[in-house]
mmCIF file of C-alpha atoms and ligand atoms in Angstrom:
data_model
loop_
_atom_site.group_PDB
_atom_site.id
_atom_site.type_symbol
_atom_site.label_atom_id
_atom_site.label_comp_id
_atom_site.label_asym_id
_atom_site.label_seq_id
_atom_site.Cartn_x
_atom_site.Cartn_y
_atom_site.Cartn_z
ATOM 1 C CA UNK A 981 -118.242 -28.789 0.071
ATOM 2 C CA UNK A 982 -120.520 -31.552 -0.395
ATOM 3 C CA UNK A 983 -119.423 -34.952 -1.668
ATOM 4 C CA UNK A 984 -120.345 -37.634 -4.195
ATOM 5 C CA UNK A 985 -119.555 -41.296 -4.557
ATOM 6 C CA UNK A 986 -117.529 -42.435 -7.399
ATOM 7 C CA UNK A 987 -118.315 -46.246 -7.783
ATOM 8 C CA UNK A 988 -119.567 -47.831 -5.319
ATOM 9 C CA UNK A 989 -117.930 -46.448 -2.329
ATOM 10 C CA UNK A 990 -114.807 -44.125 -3.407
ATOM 11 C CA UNK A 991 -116.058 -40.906 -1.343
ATOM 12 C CA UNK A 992 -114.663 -37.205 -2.944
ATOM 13 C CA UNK A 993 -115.558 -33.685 -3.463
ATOM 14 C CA UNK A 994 -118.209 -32.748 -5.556
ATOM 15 C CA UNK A 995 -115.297 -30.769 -7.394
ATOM 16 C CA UNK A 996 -111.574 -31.847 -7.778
ATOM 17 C CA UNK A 997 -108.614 -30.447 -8.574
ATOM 18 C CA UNK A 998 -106.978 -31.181 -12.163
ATOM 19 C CA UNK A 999 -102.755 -30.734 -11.063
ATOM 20 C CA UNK A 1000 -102.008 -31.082 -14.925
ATOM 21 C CA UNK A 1001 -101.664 -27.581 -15.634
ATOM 22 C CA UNK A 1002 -99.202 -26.651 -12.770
ATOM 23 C CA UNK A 1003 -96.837 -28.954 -14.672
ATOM 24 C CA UNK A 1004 -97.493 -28.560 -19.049
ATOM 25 C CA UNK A 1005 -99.817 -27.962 -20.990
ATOM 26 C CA UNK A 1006 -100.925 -24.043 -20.418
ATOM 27 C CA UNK A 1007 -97.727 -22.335 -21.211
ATOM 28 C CA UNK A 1008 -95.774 -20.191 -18.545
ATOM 29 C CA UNK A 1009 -96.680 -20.500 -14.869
ATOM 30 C CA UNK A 1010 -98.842 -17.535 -13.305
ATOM 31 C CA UNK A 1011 -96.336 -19.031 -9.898
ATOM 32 C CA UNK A 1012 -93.273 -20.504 -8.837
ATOM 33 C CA UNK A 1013 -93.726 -24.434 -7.216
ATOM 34 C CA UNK A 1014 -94.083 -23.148 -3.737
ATOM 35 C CA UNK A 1015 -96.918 -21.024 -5.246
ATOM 36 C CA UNK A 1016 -98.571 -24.094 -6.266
ATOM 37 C CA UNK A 1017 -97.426 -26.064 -3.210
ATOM 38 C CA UNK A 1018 -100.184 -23.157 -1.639
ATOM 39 C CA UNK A 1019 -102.922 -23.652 -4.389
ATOM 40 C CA UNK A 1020 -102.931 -27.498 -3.552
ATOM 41 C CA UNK A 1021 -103.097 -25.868 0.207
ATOM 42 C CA UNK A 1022 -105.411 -23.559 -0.183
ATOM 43 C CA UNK A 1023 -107.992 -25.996 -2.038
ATOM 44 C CA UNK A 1024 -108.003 -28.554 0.469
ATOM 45 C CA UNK A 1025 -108.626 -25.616 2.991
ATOM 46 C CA UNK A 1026 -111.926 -25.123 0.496
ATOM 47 C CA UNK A 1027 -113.431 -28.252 0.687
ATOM 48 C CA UNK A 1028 -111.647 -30.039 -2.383
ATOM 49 C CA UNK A 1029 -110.466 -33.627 -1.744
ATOM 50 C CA UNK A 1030 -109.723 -35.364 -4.966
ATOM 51 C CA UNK A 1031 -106.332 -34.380 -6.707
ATOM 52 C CA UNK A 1032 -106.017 -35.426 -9.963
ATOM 53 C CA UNK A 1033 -102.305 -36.209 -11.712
ATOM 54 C CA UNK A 1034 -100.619 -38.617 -14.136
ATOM 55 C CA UNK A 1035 -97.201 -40.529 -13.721
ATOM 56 C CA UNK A 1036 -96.662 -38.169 -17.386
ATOM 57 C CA UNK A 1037 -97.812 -34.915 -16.312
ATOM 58 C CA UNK A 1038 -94.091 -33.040 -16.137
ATOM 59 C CA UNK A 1039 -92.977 -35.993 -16.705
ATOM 60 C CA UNK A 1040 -93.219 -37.197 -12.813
ATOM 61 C CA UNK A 1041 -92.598 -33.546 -11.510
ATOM 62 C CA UNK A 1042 -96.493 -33.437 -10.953
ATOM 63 C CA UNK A 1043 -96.603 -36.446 -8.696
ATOM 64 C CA UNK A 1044 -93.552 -34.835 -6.925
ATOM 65 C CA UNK A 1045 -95.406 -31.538 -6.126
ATOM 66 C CA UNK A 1046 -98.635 -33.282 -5.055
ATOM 67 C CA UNK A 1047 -97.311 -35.391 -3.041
ATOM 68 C CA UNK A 1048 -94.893 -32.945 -1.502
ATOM 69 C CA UNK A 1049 -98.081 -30.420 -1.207
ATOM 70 C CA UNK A 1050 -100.842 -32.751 0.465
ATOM 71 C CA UNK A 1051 -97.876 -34.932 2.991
ATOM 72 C CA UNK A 1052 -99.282 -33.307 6.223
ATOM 73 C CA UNK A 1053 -103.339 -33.944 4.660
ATOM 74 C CA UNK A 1054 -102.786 -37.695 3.399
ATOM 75 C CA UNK A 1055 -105.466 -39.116 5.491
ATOM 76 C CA UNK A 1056 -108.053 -36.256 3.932
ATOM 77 C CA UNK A 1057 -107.719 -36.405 0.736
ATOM 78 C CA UNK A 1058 -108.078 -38.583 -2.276
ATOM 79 C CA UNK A 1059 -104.718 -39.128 -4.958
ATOM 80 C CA UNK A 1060 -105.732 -40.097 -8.389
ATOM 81 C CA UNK A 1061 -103.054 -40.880 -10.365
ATOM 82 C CA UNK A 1062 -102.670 -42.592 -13.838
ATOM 83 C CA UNK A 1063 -99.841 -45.046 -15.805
ATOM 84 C CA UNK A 1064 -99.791 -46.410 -19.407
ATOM 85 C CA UNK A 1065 -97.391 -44.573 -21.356
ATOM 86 C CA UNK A 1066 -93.520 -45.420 -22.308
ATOM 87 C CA UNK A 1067 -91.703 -42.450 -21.310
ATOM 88 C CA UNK A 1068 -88.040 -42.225 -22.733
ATOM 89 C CA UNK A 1069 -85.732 -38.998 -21.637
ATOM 90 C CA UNK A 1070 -88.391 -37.210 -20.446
ATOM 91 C CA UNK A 1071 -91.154 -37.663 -22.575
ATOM 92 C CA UNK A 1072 -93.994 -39.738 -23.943
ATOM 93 C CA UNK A 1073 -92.857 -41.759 -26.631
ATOM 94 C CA UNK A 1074 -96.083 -44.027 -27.312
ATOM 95 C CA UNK A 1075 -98.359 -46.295 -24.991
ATOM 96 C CA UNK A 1076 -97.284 -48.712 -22.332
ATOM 97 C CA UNK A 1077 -99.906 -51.092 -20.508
ATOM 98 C CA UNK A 1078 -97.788 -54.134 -19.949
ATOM 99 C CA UNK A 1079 -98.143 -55.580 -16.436
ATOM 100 C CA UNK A 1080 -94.621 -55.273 -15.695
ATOM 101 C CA UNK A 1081 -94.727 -51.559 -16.756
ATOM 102 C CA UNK A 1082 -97.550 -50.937 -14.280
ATOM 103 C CA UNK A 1083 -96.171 -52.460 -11.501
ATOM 104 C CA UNK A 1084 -93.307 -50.677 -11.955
ATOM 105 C CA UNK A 1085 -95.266 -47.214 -12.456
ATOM 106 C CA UNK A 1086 -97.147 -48.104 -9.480
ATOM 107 C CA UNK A 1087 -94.152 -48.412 -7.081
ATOM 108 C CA UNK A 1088 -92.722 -45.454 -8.759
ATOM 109 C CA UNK A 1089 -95.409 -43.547 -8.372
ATOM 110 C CA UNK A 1090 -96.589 -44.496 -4.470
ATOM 111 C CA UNK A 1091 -92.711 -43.093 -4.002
ATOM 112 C CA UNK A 1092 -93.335 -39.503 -6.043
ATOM 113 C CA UNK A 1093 -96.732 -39.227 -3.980
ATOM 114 C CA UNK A 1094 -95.695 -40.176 -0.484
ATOM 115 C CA UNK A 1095 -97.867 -42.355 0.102
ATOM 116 C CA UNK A 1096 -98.026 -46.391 0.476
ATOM 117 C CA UNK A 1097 -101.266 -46.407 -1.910
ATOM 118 C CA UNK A 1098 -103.140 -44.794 -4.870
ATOM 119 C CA UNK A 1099 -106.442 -44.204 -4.072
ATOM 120 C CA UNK A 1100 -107.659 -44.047 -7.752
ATOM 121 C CA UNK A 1101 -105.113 -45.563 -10.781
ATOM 122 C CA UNK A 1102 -106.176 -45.014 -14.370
ATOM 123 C CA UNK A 1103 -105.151 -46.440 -17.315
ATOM 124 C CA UNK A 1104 -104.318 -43.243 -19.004
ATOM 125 C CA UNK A 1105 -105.114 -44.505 -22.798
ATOM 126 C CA UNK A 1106 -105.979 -47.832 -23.638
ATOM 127 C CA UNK A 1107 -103.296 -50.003 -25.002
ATOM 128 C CA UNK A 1108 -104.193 -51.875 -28.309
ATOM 129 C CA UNK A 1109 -101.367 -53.693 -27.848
ATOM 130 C CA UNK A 1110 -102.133 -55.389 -24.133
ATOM 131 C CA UNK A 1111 -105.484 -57.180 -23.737
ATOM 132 C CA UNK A 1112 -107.640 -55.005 -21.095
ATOM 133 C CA UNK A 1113 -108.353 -58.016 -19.011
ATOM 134 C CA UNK A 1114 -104.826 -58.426 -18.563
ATOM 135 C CA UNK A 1115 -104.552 -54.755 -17.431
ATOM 136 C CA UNK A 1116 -107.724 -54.795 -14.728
ATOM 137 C CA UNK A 1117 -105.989 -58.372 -13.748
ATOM 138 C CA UNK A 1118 -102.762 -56.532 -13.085
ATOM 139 C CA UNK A 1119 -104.519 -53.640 -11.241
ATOM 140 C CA UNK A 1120 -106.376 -56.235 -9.211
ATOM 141 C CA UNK A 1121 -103.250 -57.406 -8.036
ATOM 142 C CA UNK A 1122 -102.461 -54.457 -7.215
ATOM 143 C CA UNK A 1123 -105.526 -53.752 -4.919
ATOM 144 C CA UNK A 1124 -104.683 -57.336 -3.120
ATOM 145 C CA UNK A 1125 -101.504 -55.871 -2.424
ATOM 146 C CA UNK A 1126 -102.536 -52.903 -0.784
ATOM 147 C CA UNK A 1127 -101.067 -51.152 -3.350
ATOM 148 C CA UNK A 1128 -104.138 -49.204 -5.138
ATOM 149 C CA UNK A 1129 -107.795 -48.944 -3.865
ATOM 150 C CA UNK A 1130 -109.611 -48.355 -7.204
ATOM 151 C CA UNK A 1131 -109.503 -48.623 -10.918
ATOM 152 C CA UNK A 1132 -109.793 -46.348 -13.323
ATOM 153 C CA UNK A 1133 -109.904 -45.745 -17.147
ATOM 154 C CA UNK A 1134 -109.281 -42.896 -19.414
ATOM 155 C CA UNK A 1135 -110.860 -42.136 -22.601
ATOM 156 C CA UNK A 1136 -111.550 -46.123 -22.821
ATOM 157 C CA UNK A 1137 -114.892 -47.013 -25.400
ATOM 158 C CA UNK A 1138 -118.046 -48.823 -23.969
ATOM 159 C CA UNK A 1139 -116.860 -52.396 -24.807
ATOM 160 C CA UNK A 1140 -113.640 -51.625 -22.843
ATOM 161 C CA UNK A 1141 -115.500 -50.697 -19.718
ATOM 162 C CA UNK A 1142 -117.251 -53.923 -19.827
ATOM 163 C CA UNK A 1143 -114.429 -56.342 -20.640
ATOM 164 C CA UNK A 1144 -112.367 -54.365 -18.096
ATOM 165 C CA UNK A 1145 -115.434 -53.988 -15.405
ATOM 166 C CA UNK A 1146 -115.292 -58.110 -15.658
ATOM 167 C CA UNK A 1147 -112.285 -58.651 -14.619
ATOM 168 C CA UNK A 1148 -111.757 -56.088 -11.942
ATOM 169 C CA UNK A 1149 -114.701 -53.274 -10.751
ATOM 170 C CA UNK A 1150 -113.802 -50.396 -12.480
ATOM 171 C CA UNK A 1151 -114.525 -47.526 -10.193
ATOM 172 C CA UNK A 1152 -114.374 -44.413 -12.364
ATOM 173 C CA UNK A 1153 -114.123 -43.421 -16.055
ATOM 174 C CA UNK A 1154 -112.372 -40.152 -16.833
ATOM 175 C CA UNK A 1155 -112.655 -38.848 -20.290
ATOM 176 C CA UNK A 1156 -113.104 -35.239 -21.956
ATOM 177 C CA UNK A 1157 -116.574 -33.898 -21.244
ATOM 178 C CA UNK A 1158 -118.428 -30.846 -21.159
ATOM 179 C CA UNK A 1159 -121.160 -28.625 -22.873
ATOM 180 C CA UNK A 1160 -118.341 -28.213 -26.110
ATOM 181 C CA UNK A 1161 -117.555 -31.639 -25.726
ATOM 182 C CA UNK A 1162 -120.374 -34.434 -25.817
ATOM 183 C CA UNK A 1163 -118.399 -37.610 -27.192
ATOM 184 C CA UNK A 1164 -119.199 -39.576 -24.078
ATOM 185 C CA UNK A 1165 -123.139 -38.980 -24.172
ATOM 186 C CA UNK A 1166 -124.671 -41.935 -26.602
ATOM 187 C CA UNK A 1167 -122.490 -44.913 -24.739
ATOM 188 C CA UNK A 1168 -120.151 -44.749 -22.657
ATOM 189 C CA UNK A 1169 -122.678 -42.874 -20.151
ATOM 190 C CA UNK A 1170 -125.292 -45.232 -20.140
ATOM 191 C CA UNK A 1171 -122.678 -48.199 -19.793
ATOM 192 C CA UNK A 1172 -121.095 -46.198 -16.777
ATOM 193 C CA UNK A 1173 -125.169 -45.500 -15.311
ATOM 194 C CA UNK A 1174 -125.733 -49.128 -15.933
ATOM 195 C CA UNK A 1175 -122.887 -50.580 -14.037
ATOM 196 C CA UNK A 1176 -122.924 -48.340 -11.082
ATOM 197 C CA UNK A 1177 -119.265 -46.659 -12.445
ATOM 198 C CA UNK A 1178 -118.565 -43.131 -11.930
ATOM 199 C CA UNK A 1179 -117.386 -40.523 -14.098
ATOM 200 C CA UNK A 1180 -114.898 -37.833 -14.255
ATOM 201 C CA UNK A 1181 -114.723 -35.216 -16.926
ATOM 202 C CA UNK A 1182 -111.275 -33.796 -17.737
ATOM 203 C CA UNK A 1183 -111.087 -30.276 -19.485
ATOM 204 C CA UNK A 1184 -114.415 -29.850 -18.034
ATOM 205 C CA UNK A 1185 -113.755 -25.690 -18.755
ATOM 206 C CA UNK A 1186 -113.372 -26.753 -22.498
ATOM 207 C CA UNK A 1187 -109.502 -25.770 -21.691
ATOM 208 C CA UNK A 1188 -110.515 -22.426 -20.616
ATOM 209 C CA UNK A 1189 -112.811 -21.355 -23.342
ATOM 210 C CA UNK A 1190 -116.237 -21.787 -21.533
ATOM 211 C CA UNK A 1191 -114.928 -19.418 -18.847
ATOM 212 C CA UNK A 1192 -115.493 -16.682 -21.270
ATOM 213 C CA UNK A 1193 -111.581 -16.020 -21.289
ATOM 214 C CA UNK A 1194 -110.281 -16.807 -24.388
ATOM 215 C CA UNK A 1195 -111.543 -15.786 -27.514
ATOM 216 C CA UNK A 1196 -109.483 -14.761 -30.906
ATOM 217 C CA UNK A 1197 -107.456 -12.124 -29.388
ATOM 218 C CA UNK A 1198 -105.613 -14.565 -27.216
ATOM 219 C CA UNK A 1199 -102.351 -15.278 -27.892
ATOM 220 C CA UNK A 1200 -101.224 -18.783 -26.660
ATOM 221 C CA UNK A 1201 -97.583 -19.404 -26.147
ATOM 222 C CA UNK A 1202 -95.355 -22.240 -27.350
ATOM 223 C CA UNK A 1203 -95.698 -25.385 -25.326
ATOM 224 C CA UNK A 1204 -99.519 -24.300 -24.320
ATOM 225 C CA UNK A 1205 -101.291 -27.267 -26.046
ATOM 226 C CA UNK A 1206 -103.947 -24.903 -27.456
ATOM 227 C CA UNK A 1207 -102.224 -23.765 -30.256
ATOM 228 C CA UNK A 1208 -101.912 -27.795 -31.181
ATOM 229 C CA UNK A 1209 -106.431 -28.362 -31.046
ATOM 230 C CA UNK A 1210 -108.112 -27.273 -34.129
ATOM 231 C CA UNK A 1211 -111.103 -26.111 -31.996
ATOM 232 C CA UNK A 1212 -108.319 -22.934 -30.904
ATOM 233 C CA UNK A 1213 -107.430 -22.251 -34.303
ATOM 234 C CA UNK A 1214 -108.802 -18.787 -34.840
ATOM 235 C CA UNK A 1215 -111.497 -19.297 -37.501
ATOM 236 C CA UNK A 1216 -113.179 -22.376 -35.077
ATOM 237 C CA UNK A 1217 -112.819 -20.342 -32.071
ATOM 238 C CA UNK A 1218 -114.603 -17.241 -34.034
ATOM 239 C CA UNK A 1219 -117.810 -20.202 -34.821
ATOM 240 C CA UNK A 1220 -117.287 -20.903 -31.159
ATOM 241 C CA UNK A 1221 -118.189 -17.990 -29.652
ATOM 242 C CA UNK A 1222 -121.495 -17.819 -29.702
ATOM 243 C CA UNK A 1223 -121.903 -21.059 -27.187
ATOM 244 C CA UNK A 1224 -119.574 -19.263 -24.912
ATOM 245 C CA UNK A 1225 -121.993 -16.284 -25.104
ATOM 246 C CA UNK A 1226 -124.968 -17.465 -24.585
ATOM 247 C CA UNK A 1227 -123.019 -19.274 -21.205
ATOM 248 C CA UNK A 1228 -122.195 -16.211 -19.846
ATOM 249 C CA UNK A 1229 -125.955 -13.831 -20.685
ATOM 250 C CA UNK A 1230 -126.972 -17.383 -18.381
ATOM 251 C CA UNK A 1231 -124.098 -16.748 -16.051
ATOM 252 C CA UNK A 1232 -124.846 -12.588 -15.987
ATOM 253 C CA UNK A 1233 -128.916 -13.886 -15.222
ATOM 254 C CA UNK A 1234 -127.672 -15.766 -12.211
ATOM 255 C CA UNK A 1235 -124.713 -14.537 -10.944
ATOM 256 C CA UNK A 1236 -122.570 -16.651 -11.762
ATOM 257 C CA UNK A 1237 -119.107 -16.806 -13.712
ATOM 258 C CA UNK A 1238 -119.300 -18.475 -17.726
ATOM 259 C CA UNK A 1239 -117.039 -20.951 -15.727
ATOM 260 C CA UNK A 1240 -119.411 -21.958 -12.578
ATOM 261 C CA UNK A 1241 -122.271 -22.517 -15.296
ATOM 262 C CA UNK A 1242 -120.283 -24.964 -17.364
ATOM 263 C CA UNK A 1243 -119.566 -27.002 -13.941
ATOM 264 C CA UNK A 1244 -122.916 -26.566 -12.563
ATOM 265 C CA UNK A 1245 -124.084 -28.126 -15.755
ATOM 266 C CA UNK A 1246 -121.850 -31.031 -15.815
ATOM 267 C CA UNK A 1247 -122.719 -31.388 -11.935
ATOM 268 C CA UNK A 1248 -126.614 -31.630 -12.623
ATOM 269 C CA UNK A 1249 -125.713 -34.430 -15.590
ATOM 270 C CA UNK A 1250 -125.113 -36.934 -13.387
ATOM 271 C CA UNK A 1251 -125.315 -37.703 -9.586
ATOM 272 C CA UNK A 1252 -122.054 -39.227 -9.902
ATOM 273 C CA UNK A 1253 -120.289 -37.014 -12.131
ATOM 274 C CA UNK A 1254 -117.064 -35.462 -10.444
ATOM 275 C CA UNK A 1255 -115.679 -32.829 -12.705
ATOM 276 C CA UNK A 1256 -111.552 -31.721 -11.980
ATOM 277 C CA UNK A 1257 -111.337 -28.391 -13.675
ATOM 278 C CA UNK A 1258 -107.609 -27.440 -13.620
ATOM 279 C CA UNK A 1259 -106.067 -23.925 -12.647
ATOM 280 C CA UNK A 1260 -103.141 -22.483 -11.001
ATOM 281 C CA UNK A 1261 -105.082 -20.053 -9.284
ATOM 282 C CA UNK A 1262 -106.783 -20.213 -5.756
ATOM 283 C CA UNK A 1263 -108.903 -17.294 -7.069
ATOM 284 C CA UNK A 1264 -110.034 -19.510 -9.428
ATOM 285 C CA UNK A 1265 -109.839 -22.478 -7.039
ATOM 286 C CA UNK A 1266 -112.373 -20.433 -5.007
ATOM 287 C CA UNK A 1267 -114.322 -19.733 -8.030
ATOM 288 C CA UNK A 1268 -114.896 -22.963 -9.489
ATOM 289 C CA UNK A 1269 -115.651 -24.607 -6.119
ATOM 290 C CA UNK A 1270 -118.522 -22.481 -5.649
ATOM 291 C CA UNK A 1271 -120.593 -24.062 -9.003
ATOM 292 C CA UNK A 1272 -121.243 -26.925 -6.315
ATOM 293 C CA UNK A 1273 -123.395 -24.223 -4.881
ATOM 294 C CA UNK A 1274 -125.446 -23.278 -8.371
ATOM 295 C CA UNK A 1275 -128.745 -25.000 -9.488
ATOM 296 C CA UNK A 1276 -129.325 -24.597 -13.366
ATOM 297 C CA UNK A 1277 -133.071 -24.896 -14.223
ATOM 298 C CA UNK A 1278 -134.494 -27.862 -16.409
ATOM 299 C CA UNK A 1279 -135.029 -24.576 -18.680
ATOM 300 C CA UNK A 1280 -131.803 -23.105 -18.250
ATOM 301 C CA UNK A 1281 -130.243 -26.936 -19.466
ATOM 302 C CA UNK A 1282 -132.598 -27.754 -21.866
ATOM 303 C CA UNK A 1283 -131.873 -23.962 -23.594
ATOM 304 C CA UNK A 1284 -127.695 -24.742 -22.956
ATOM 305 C CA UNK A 1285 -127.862 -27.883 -24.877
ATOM 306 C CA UNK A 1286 -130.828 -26.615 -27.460
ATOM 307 C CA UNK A 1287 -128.208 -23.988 -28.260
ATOM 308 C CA UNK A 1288 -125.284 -26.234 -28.487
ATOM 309 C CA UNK A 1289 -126.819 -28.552 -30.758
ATOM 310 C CA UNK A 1290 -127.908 -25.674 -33.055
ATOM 311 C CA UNK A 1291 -124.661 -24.240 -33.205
ATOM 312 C CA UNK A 1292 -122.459 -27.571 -32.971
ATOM 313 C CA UNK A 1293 -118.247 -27.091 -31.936
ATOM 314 C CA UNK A 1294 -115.811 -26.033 -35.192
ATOM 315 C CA UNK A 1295 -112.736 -28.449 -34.800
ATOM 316 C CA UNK A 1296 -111.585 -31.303 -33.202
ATOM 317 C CA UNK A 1297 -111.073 -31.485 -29.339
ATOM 318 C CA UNK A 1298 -107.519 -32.738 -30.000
ATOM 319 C CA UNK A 1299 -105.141 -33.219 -32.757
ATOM 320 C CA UNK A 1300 -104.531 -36.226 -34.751
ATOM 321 C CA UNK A 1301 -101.921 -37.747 -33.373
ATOM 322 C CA UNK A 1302 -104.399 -37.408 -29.545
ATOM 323 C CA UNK A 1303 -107.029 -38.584 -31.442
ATOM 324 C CA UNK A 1304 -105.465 -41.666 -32.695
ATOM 325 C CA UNK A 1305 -105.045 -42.535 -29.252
ATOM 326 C CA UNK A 1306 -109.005 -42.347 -28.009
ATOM 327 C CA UNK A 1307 -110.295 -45.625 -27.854
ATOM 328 C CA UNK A 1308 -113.629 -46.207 -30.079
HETATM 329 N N1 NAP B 1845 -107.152 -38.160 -18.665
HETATM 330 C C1 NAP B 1845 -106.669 -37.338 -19.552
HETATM 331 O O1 NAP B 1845 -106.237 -37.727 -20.621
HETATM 332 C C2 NAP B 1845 -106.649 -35.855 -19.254
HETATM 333 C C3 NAP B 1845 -106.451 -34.922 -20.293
HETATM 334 C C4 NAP B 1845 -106.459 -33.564 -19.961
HETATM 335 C C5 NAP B 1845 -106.654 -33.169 -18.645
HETATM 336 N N2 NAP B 1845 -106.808 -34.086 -17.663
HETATM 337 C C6 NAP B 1845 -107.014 -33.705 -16.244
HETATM 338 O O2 NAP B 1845 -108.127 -32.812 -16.189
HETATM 339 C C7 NAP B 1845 -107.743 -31.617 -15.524
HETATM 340 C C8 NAP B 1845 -108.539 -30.437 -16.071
HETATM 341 O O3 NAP B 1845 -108.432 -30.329 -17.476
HETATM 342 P P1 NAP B 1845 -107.674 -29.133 -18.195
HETATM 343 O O4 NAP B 1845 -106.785 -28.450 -17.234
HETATM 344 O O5 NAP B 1845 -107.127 -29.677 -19.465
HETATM 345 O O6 NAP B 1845 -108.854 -28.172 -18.676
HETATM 346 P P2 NAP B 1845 -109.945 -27.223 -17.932
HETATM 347 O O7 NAP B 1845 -110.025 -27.567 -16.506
HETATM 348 O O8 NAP B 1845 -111.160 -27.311 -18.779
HETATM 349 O O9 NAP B 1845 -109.329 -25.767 -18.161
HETATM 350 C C9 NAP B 1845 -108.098 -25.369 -17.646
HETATM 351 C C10 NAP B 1845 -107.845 -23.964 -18.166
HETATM 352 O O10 NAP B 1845 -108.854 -23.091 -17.681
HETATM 353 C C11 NAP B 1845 -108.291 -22.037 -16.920
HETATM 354 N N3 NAP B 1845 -109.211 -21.803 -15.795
HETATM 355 C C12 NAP B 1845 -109.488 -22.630 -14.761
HETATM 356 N N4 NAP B 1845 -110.444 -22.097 -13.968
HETATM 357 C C13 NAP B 1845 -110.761 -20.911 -14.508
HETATM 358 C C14 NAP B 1845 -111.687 -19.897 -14.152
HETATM 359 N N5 NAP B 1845 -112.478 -19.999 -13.090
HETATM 360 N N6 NAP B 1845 -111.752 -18.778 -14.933
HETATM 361 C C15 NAP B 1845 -110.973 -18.657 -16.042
HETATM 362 N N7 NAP B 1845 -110.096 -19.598 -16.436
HETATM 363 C C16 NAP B 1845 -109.995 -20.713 -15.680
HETATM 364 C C17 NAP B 1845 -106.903 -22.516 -16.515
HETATM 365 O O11 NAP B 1845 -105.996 -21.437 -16.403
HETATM 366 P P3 NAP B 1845 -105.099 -21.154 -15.071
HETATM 367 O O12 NAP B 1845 -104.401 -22.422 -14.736
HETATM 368 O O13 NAP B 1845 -104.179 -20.100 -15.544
HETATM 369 O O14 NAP B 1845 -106.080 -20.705 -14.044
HETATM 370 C C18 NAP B 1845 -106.512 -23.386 -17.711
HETATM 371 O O15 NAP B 1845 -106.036 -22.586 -18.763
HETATM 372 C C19 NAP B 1845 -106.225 -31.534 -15.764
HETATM 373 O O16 NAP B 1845 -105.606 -30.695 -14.829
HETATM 374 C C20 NAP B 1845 -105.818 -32.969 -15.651
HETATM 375 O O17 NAP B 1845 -105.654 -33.324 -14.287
HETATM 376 C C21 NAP B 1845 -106.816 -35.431 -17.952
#
């Protein structure tokens, strides 16, 4: 697989891996953990080099397995891993950005990865309550150290890149993006072209609903954060539908999967756009991989985003509570 360049000189796979999923989030495991030990196998054997996890995905058990999964590969691929939350027993009981905190995350984490640095550490949310220049500060000690290569922000507003980017070069952005989800596209894209910063969309398979998948008859289990997003609630996802459709009569024209269009589509956004759709499945590993190989027409994305303006998304892309937490 090709590469791109996040930042100035972070090198990765066009396509990375999201890990989430193999830990929360999507309800009961299609594997057991040495099945997934082979997914993170099996993509690296594809081409993929960027591995995307979070000190909160399990909690920690997601670091554990990527790190345990990738040991023998270190020195090919990329770890990006983010901190900012206060975890208590086992789960995520608000945010957490103080320096101490991250220090402490980032010697915690280097441990759960096996590794002696992070190649990519995000802020996972940004912290009203710790000034950002205090947080690129602390990750810039970091880098001194050895510690962490790059920086890296989640979900953080335009005027948080900047203050941040100030401080310390912020290599890569990683926030929700894709053709249901266009939040980033009046700022925080232009700041990111304008200060040579890279970008990473998360859920860049809308969750799974671009890939022509899910639709009303699916029935999500407990824990699978779907049934939590108004955009899954039945009624939305009925509104929906007709993006999804007109993805995959493009897909059927070309080829393609639903899935490989909505990646190809982020792909051609942006030379330095590095999408990490997330799956437990190296069918699907295989399959999303392979949009690095499809070209969409200035037709075929002018008539994509025509049709998703005309029909605009039913629901939010997260609950309240989440979207409390996005910074403006
Ligand atoms: N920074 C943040 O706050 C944040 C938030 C959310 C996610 N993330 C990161 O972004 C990554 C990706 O996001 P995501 O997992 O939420 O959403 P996603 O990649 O848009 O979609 C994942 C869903 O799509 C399914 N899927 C994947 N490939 C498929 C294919 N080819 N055909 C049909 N279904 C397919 C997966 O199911 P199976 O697993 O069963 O294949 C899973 O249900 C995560 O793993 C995580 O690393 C970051």
């Amino acid at each position: 697989m090709h590469t791109r360049t996040l930042g100035q000189d972070l090198e990765v796979s066009a396509i990375g891996l999201g890990c989430m999923g193999m830990s929360q989030s999507y309800g009961p495991n299609p594997g057991d953990r040495d099945d997934m030990i082979g997914v993170l196998r099996g993509a690296v054997d594809r081409g993929i080099t960027f591995f995307d996890t979070a000190e909160v995905y399990g909690p920690y058990v997601n670091e554990e397995l990527v790190g345990e999964a990738l040991a023998s590969v270190r020195d090919q691929v990329v770890f990006a891993t983010k901190f900012g939350w206060r975890i208590e027993n086992s789960k995520s009981v608000g945010l957490d950005s103080r320096p101490e905190q991250i220090k402490h995350v980032a010697d915690a984490s280097l441990r759960r990865l096996r590794t002696d640095t992070i190649d990519l550490f995000y802020q996972h949310r940004v912290d009203p309550d710790v000034p950002i220049e205090d947080v690129a500060g602390t990750v810039g000690e970091l880098v001194q150290a050895g510690k962490v290569r790059h920086f890296g922000l989640s979900e953080a507003g335009a005027a948080t890149i900047r203050r941040a980017h100030a401080v310390h070069p912020v290599t890569a952005v990683q926030s929700e993006y894709s053709l249901w989800t266009r939040d980033p596209e009046p700022e925080v894209l232009p700041t990111l072209a304008e200060l040579g910063i890279g970008f990473v969309p998360f859920s860049p398979l809308g969750k799974g609903f671009l890939t022509g998948t899910v639709d009303t008859t699916t029935a999500f289990t407990a824990g699978d954060i779907r049934t939590t997003i108004p955009r899954f609630k039945q009624d939305n996802l009925a509104a929906n539908q007709t993006l999804v459709d007109h993805v995959a009569t493009l897909a059927h024209t070309k080829n393609a999967t639903p899935g490989q269009v909505a990646l190809a589509w982020l792909l051609a956004q942006h030379p330095s756009i590095v999408p990490i759709p997330g799956t437990r499945r190296i069918a699907r590993v295989e399959e999303n991989a392979a949009a690095t190989q499809l070209a969409l027409s200035a037709d075929e994305r002018t008539g994509l985003d025509a049709l998703a303006a005309l029909v605009g998304v039913h629901g939010d892309r997260y609950n309240e509570m989440h979207m409390s937490l996005v910074d403006k």
